[in-house]
Short mmCIF file of C-alpha atoms in Angstrom, two decimals:
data_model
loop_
_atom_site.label_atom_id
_atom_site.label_comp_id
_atom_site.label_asym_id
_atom_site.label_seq_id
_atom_site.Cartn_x
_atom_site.Cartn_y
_atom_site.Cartn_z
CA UNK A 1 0.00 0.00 0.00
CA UNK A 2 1.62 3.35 -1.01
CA UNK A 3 2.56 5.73 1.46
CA UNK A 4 0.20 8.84 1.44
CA UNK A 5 1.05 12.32 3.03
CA UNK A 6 -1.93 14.83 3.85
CA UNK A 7 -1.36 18.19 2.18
CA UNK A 8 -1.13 20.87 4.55
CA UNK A 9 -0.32 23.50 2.08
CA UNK A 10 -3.17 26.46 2.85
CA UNK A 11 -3.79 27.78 -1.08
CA UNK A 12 -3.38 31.39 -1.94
CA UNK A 13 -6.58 33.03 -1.13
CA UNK A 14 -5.70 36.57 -2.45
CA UNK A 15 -6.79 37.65 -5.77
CA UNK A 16 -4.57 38.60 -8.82
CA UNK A 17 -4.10 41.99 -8.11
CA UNK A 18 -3.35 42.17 -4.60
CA UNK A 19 0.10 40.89 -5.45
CA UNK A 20 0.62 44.04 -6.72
CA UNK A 21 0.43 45.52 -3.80
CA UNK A 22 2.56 43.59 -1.50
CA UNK A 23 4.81 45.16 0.41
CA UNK A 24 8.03 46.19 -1.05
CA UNK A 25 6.63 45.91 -4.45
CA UNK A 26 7.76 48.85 -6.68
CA UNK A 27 5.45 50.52 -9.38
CA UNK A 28 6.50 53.35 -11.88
CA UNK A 29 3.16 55.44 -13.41
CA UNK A 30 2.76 57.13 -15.99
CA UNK A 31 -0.08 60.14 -16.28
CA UNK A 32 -1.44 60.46 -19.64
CA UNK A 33 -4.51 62.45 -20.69
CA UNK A 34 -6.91 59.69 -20.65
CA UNK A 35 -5.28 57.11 -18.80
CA UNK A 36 -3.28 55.76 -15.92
CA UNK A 37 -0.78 52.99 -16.75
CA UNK A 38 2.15 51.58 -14.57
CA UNK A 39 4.85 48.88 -14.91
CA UNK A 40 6.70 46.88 -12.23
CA UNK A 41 10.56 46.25 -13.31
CA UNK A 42 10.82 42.74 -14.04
CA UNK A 43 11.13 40.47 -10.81
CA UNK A 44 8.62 42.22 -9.27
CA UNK A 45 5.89 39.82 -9.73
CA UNK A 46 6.90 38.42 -13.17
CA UNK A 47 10.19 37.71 -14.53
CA UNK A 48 8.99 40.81 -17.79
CA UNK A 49 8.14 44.09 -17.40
CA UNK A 50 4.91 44.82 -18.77
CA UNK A 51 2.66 47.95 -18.94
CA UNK A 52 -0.91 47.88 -17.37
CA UNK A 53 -3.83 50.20 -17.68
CA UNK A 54 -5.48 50.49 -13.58
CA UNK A 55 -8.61 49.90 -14.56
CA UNK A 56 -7.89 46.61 -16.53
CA UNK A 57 -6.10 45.31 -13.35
CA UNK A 58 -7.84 46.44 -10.28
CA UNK A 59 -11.51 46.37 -9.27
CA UNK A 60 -13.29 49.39 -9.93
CA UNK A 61 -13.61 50.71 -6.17
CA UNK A 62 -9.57 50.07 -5.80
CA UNK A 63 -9.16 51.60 -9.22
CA UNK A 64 -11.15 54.73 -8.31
CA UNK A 65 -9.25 55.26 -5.21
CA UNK A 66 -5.94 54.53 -6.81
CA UNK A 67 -6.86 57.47 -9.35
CA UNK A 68 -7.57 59.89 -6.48
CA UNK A 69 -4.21 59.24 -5.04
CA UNK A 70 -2.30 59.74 -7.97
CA UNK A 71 -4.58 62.49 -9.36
CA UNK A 72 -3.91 64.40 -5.72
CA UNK A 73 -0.08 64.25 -6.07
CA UNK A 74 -0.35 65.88 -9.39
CA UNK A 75 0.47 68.95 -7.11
CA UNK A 76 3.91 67.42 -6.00
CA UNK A 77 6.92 69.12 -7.50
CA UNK A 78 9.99 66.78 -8.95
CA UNK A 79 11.63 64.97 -6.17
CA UNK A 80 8.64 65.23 -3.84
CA UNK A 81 7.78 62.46 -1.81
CA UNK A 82 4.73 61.66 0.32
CA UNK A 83 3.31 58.68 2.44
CA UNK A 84 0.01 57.61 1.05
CA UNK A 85 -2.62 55.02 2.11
CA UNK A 86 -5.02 53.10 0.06
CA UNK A 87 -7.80 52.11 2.19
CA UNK A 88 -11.19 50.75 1.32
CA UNK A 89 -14.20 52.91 2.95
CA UNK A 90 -16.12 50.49 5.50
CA UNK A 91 -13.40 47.29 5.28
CA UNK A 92 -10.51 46.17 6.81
CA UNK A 93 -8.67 46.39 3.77
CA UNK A 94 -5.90 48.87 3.30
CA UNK A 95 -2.29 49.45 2.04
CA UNK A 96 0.45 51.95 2.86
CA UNK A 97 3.00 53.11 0.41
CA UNK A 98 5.26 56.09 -0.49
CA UNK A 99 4.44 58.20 -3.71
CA UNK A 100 7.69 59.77 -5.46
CA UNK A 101 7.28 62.53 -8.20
CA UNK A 102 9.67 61.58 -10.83
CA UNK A 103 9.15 64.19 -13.48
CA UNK A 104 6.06 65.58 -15.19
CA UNK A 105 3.53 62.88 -15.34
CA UNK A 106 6.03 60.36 -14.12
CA UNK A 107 6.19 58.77 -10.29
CA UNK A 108 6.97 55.47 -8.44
CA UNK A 109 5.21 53.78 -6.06
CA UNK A 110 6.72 52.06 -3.52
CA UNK A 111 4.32 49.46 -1.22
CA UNK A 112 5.57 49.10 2.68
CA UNK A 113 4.38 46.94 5.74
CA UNK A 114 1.76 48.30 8.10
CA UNK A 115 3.32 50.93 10.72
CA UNK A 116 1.60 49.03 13.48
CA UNK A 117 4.13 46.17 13.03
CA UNK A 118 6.71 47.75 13.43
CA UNK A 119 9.29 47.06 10.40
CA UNK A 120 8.42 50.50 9.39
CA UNK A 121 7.84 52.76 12.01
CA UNK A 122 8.24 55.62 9.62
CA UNK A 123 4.88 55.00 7.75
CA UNK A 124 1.24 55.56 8.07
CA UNK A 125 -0.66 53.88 11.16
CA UNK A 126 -3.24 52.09 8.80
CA UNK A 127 -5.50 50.86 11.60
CA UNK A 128 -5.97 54.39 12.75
CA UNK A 129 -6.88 55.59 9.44
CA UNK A 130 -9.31 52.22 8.45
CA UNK A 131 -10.55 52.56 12.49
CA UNK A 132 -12.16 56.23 11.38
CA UNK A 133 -13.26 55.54 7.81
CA UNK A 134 -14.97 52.80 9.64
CA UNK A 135 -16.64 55.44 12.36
CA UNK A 136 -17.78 57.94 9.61
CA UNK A 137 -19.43 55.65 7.94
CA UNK A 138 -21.43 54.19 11.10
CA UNK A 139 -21.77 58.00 11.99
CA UNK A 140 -23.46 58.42 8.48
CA UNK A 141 -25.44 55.94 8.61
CA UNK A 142 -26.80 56.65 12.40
CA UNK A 143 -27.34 60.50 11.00
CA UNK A 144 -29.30 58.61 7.73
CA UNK A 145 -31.51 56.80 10.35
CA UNK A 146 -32.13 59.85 12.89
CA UNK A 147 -32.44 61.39 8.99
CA UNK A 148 -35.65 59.38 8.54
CA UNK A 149 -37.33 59.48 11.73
CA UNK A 150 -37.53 63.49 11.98
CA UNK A 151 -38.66 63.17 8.33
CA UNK A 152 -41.76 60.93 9.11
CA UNK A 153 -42.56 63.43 12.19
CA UNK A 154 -42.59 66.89 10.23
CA UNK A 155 -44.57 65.15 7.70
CA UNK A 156 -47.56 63.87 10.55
CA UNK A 157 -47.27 67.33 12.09
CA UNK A 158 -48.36 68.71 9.06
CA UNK A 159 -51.20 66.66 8.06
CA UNK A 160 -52.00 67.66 11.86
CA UNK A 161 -51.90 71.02 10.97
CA UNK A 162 -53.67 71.22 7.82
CA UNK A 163 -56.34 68.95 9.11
CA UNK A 164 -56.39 72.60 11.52
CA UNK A 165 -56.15 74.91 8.50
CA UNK A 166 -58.91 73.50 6.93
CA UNK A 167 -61.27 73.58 9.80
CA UNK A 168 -60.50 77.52 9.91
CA UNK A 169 -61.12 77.51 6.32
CA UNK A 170 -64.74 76.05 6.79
CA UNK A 171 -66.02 78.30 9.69
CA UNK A 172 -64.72 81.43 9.04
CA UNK A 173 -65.96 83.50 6.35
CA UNK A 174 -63.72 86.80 5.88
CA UNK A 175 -61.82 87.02 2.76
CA UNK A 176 -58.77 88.62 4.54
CA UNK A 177 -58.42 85.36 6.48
CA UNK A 178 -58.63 83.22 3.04
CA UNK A 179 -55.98 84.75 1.86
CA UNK A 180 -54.04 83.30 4.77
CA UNK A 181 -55.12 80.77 5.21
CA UNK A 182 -54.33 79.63 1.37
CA UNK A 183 -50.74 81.52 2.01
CA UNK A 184 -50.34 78.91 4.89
CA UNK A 185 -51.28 76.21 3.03
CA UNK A 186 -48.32 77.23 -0.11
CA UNK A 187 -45.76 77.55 3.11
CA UNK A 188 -46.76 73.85 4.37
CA UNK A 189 -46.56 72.41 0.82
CA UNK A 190 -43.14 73.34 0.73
CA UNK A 191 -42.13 72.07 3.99
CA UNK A 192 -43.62 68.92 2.56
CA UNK A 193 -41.80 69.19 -0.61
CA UNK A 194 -38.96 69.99 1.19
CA UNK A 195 -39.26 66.95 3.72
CA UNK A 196 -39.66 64.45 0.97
CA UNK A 197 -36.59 65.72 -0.53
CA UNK A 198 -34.61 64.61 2.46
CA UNK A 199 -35.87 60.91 1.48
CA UNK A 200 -34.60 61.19 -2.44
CA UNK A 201 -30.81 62.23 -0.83
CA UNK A 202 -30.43 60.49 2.35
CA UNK A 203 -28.16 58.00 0.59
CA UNK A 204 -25.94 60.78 -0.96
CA UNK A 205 -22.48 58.99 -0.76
CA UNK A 206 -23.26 56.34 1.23
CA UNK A 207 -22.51 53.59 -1.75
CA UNK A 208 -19.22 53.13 -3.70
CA UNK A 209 -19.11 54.61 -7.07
CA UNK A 210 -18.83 52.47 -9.48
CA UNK A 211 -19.26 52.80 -13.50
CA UNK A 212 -21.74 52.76 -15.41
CA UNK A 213 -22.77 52.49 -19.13
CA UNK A 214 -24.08 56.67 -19.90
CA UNK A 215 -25.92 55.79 -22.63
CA UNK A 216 -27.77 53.18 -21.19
CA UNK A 217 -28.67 55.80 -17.81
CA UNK A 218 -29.55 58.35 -19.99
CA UNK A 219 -32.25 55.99 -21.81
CA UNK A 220 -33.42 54.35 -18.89
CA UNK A 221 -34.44 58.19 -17.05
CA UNK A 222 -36.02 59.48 -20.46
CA UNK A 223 -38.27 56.64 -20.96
CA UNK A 224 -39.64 57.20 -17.96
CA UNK A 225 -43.43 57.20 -18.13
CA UNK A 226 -43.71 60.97 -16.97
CA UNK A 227 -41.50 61.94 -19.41
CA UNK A 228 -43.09 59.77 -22.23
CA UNK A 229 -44.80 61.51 -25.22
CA UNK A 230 -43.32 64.83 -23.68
CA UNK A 231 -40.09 65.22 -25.03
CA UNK A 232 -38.33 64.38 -28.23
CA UNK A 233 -34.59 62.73 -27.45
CA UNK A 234 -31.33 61.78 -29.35
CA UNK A 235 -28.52 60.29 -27.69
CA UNK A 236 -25.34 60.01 -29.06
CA UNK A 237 -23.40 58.44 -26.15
CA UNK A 238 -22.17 54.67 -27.88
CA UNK A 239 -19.58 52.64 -25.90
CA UNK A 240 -19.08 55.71 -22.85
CA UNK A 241 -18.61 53.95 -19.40
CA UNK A 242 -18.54 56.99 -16.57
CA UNK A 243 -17.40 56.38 -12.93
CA UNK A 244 -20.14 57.80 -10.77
CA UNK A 245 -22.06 58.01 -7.64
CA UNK A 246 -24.83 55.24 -7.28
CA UNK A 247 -27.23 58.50 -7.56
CA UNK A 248 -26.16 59.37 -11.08
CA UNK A 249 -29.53 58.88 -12.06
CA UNK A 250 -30.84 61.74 -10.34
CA UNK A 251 -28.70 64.05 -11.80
CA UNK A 252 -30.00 63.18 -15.33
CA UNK A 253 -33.53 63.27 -13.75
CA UNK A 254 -33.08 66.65 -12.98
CA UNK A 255 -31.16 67.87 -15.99
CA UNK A 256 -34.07 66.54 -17.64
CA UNK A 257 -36.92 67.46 -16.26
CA UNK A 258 -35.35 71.06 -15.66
CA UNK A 259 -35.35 71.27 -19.92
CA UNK A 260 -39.15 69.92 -19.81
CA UNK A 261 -39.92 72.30 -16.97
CA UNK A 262 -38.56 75.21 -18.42
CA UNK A 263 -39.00 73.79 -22.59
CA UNK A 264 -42.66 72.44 -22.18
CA UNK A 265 -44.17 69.68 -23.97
CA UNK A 266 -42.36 68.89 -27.09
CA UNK A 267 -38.95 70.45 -26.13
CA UNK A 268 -36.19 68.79 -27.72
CA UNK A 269 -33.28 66.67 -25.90
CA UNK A 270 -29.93 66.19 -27.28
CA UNK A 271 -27.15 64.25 -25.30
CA UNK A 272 -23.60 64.19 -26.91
CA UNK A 273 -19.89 63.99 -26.11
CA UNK A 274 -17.60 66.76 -26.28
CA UNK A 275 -14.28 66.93 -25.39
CA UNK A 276 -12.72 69.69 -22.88
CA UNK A 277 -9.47 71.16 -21.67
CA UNK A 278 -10.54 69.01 -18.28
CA UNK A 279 -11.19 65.84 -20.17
CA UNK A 280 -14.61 64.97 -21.76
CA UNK A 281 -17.76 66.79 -21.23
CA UNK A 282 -21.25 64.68 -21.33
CA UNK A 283 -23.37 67.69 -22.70
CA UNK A 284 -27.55 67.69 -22.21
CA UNK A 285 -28.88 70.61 -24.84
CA UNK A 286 -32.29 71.71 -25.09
CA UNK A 287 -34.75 73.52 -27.34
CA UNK A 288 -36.14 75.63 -24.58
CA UNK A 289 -35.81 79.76 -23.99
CA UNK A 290 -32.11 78.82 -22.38
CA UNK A 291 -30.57 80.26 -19.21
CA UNK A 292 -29.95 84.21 -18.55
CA UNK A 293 -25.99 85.04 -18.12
CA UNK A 294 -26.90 86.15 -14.80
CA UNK A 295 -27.78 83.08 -13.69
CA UNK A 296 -25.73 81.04 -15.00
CA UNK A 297 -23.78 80.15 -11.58
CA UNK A 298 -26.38 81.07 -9.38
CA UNK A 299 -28.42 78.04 -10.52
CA UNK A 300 -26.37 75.66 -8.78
CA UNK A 301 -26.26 77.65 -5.38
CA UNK A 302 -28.14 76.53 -2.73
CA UNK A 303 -29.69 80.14 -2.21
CA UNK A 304 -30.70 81.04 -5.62
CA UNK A 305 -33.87 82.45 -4.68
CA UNK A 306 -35.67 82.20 -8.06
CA UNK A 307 -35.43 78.33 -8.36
CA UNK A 308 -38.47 76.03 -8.56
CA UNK A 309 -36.73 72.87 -6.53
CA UNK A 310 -33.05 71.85 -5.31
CA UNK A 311 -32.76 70.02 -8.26
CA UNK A 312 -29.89 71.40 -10.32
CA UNK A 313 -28.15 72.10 -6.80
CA UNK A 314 -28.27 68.70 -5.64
CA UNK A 315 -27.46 67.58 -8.86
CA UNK A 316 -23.69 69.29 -8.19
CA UNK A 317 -23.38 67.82 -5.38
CA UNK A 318 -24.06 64.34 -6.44
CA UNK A 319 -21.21 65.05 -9.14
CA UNK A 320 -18.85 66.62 -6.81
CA UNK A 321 -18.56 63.26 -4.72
CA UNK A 322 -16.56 61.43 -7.56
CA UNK A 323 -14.65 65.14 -8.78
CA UNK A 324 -17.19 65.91 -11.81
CA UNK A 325 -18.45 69.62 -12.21
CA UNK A 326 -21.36 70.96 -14.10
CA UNK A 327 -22.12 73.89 -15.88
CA UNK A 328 -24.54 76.01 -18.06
CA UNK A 329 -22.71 77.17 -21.42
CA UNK A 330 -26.28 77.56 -23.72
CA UNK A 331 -27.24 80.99 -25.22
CA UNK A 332 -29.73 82.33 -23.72
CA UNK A 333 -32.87 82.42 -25.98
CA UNK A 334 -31.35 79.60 -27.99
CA UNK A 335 -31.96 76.94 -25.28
CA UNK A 336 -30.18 75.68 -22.04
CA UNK A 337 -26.80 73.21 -22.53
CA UNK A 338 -25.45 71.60 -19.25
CA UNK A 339 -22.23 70.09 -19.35
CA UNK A 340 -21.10 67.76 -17.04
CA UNK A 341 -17.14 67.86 -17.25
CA UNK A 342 -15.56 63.82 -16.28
CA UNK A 343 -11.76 64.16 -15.47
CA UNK A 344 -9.69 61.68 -17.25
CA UNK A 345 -9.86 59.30 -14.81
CA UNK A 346 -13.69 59.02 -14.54
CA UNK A 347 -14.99 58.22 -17.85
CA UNK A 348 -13.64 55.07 -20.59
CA UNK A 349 -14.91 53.43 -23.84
CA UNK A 350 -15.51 49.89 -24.56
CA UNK A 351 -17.24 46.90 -22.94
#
C-alpha cells in the first residue's frame, strides 16, 4: 500500500491583483490624458516588465481610489515624496505606500508593511486611518436613520396642521383670512416638498461609485413614463462607461426634467460627447428659452432664490462626490446646454 502524506499546504486566497500591492513591491506610473498605466521592473511579480492600464487590473472601487491618489499628487513638484494610504471605505482592507514625483507625469510607487508592526515605524498607522473611515461611515449611517425618523414626524405634524387649516377655512368667512389661510397652506406644501426631498438624498455617498454604461442611464431616465410623449430625445453616447455616484440617475432626472420644466411639452433633448481642456464633457442641450448670463452660476447655489426645486443644486453635489463639475454654457434664448465635465480618470470606452 503506497505511502500517502496529507497536504497541509493552505492555497493562496488573495486575488490577482493584490500581489501588486505587497509590500516592497515597486510601481513606476505614468499620467497620460486619458489614462493611468504603470509597470513593475521585471522580478517584481513576473520575470517581464509589462505595462498595465489600472482599470484593466484592479476592481473598480480600488481603481477609483488609486486614481484619487495619484490624481492628488499631481500637485507634488519633482523629487517630492509623500506617504500615502489606500484604504477601502467600511473594510478592513488597506495598504500603505510612499508616492515619489519623478518628473512631469512620471512617479513610483513604492508598497511598505503596516506601521503598526513595526518594520516601518516611519509610515502611516493604517489601523488608525481604516478605524475612522470605519466610524464615519457608522456616523453616516446613524445621522441617515435619525435622517428618517424626523422626516416621518414633520410630515404627521403637518397633516396635523392642515387637518387645523382647513377647519379655519370652513367656519370662518372673511376674505382677509382666506388669503391666509391659502398663504399657509403654499408655506406647508413646501415644507412637505422639502421633507420628501430629504428621502430622495439620504443615501448621498453612502454607496461606492462604481461605472456605469451613460448611454444606457440616460435611456433608462427618459423613458420614464412621466416623461413619455413629452419630449423628443437623441442620444449620441455609444460605448461611454462613466465612474459615478450610485445617484447618477438623479442628476439626469433633474437635468431633464429642468429642460421639460422650463421647454414644455415637445422640447427637444440632445445628449452628446464633447471633449474639454478638463477631459470629456457629457453635454444635455435643449430647445427651450435657455438660461440668462446672470444666472448662469447662481443656478447651482443653494440660495438662488428664483429656483423652482433643489434640483440642479443637488445635482452638483451628487457630481462633486466622484470630482465631476457641471455647468450652463447655452445661449440664452437659444436653449439651455449643461455640461457635465468627467476628469480623465472618470470616464472610458468599450465593454
Amino acid at each position: 500500500m503506497p505511502d500517502t502524506m496529507e497536504d497541509t499546504t493552505k492555497p493562496d486566497k488573495s486575488h490577482k491583483w493584490e500581489l501588486l500591492l505587497k509590500p516592497g513591491v515597486c510601481w513606476f506610473i505614468w499620467v497620460y490624458e486619458d489614462r493611468i498605466e504603470f509597470c513593475l521592473p521585471s522580478g517584481e511579480i513576473s520575470s517581464s516588465s509589462e505595462y498595465m492600464d489600472i482599470e484593466g487590473s484592479f476592481p473598480p472601487d480600488i481603481a477609483f481610489l488609486l486614481h484619487e491618489i495619484i490624481r492628488d499628487a499631481q500637485e507634488m513638484v519633482p523629487g517630492d515624496a509623500k506617504k500615502i494610504v489606500l484604504a477601502i471605505p467600511g473594510t478592513d482592507s488597506g495598504w500603505p505606500g510612499h508616492l515619489f514625483r519623478l518628473s512631469s507625469g512620471r512617479f513610483s510607487l513604492v508598497w511598505t508593511k503596516n506601521g503598526n508592526g513595526g518594520a516601518e515605524p516611519d509610515s502611516c498607522d493604517l489601523l488608525d486611518h481604516i478605524r475612522s473611515e470605519k466610524a464615519v461611515r457608522k456616523a453616516n449611517e446613524k445621522l441617515n436613520y435619525f435622517n428618517a425618523i424626523v422626516r416621518h414626524d414633520i410630515m404627521n405634524l403637518m397633516m396635523g396642521i392642515n387637518g387645523y387649516i382647513d377647519i379655519i377655512d370652513e367656519i370662518v368667512d372673511d376674505d382677509e383670512v382666506h388669503l391666509l389661510i391659502r398663504k399657509s397652506r403654499d408655506l406647508g406644501e413646501r415644507i412637505l416638498r422639502i421633507a420628501e426631498l430629504t428621502r430622495t438624498y439620504q443615501d448621498l455617498g453612502i454607496r461606492p461609485p462604481s461605472f456605469i454604461e451613460a448611454g444606457q442611464a440616460v435611456q433608462r431616465i427618459i423613458n420614464r413614463h412621466e416623461f413619455s410623449g413629452k419630449i423628443v430625445s437623441d442620444v449620441q453616447l455609444n460605448g461611454l462607461f462613466l465612474y459615478v455616484d450610485r445617484m447618477f440617475d438623479v442628476v439626469i432626472y433633474e437635468i431633464v426634467r429642468n429642460s421639460l420644466q422650463y421647454g414644455g411639452e415637445g422640447v427637444t433633448i440632445t445628449v452628446s460627447l464633447d471633449k474639454v481642456p478638463e477631459g470629456l464633457a457629457l453635454v444635455f442641450e435643449d430647445s427651450g428659452p435657455g438660461v440668462h448670463p446672470d444666472f448662469k452660476e447662481r443656478i447651482f447655489s443653494r440660495t438662488y432664490a428664483d429656483r423652482k426645486g433643489y434640483g440642479l443644486y443637488l445635482a452638483s453635489e451628487i457630481l462633486d462626490l466622484t470630482g465631476i463639475g457641471i455647468r450652463e454654457t447655452g445661449i440664452y434664448g437659444k436653449g439651455a446646454r449643461f455640461e457635465l465635465v468627467f476628469p480623465p480618470d472618470t470616464y472610458r470606452f468599450g465593454p
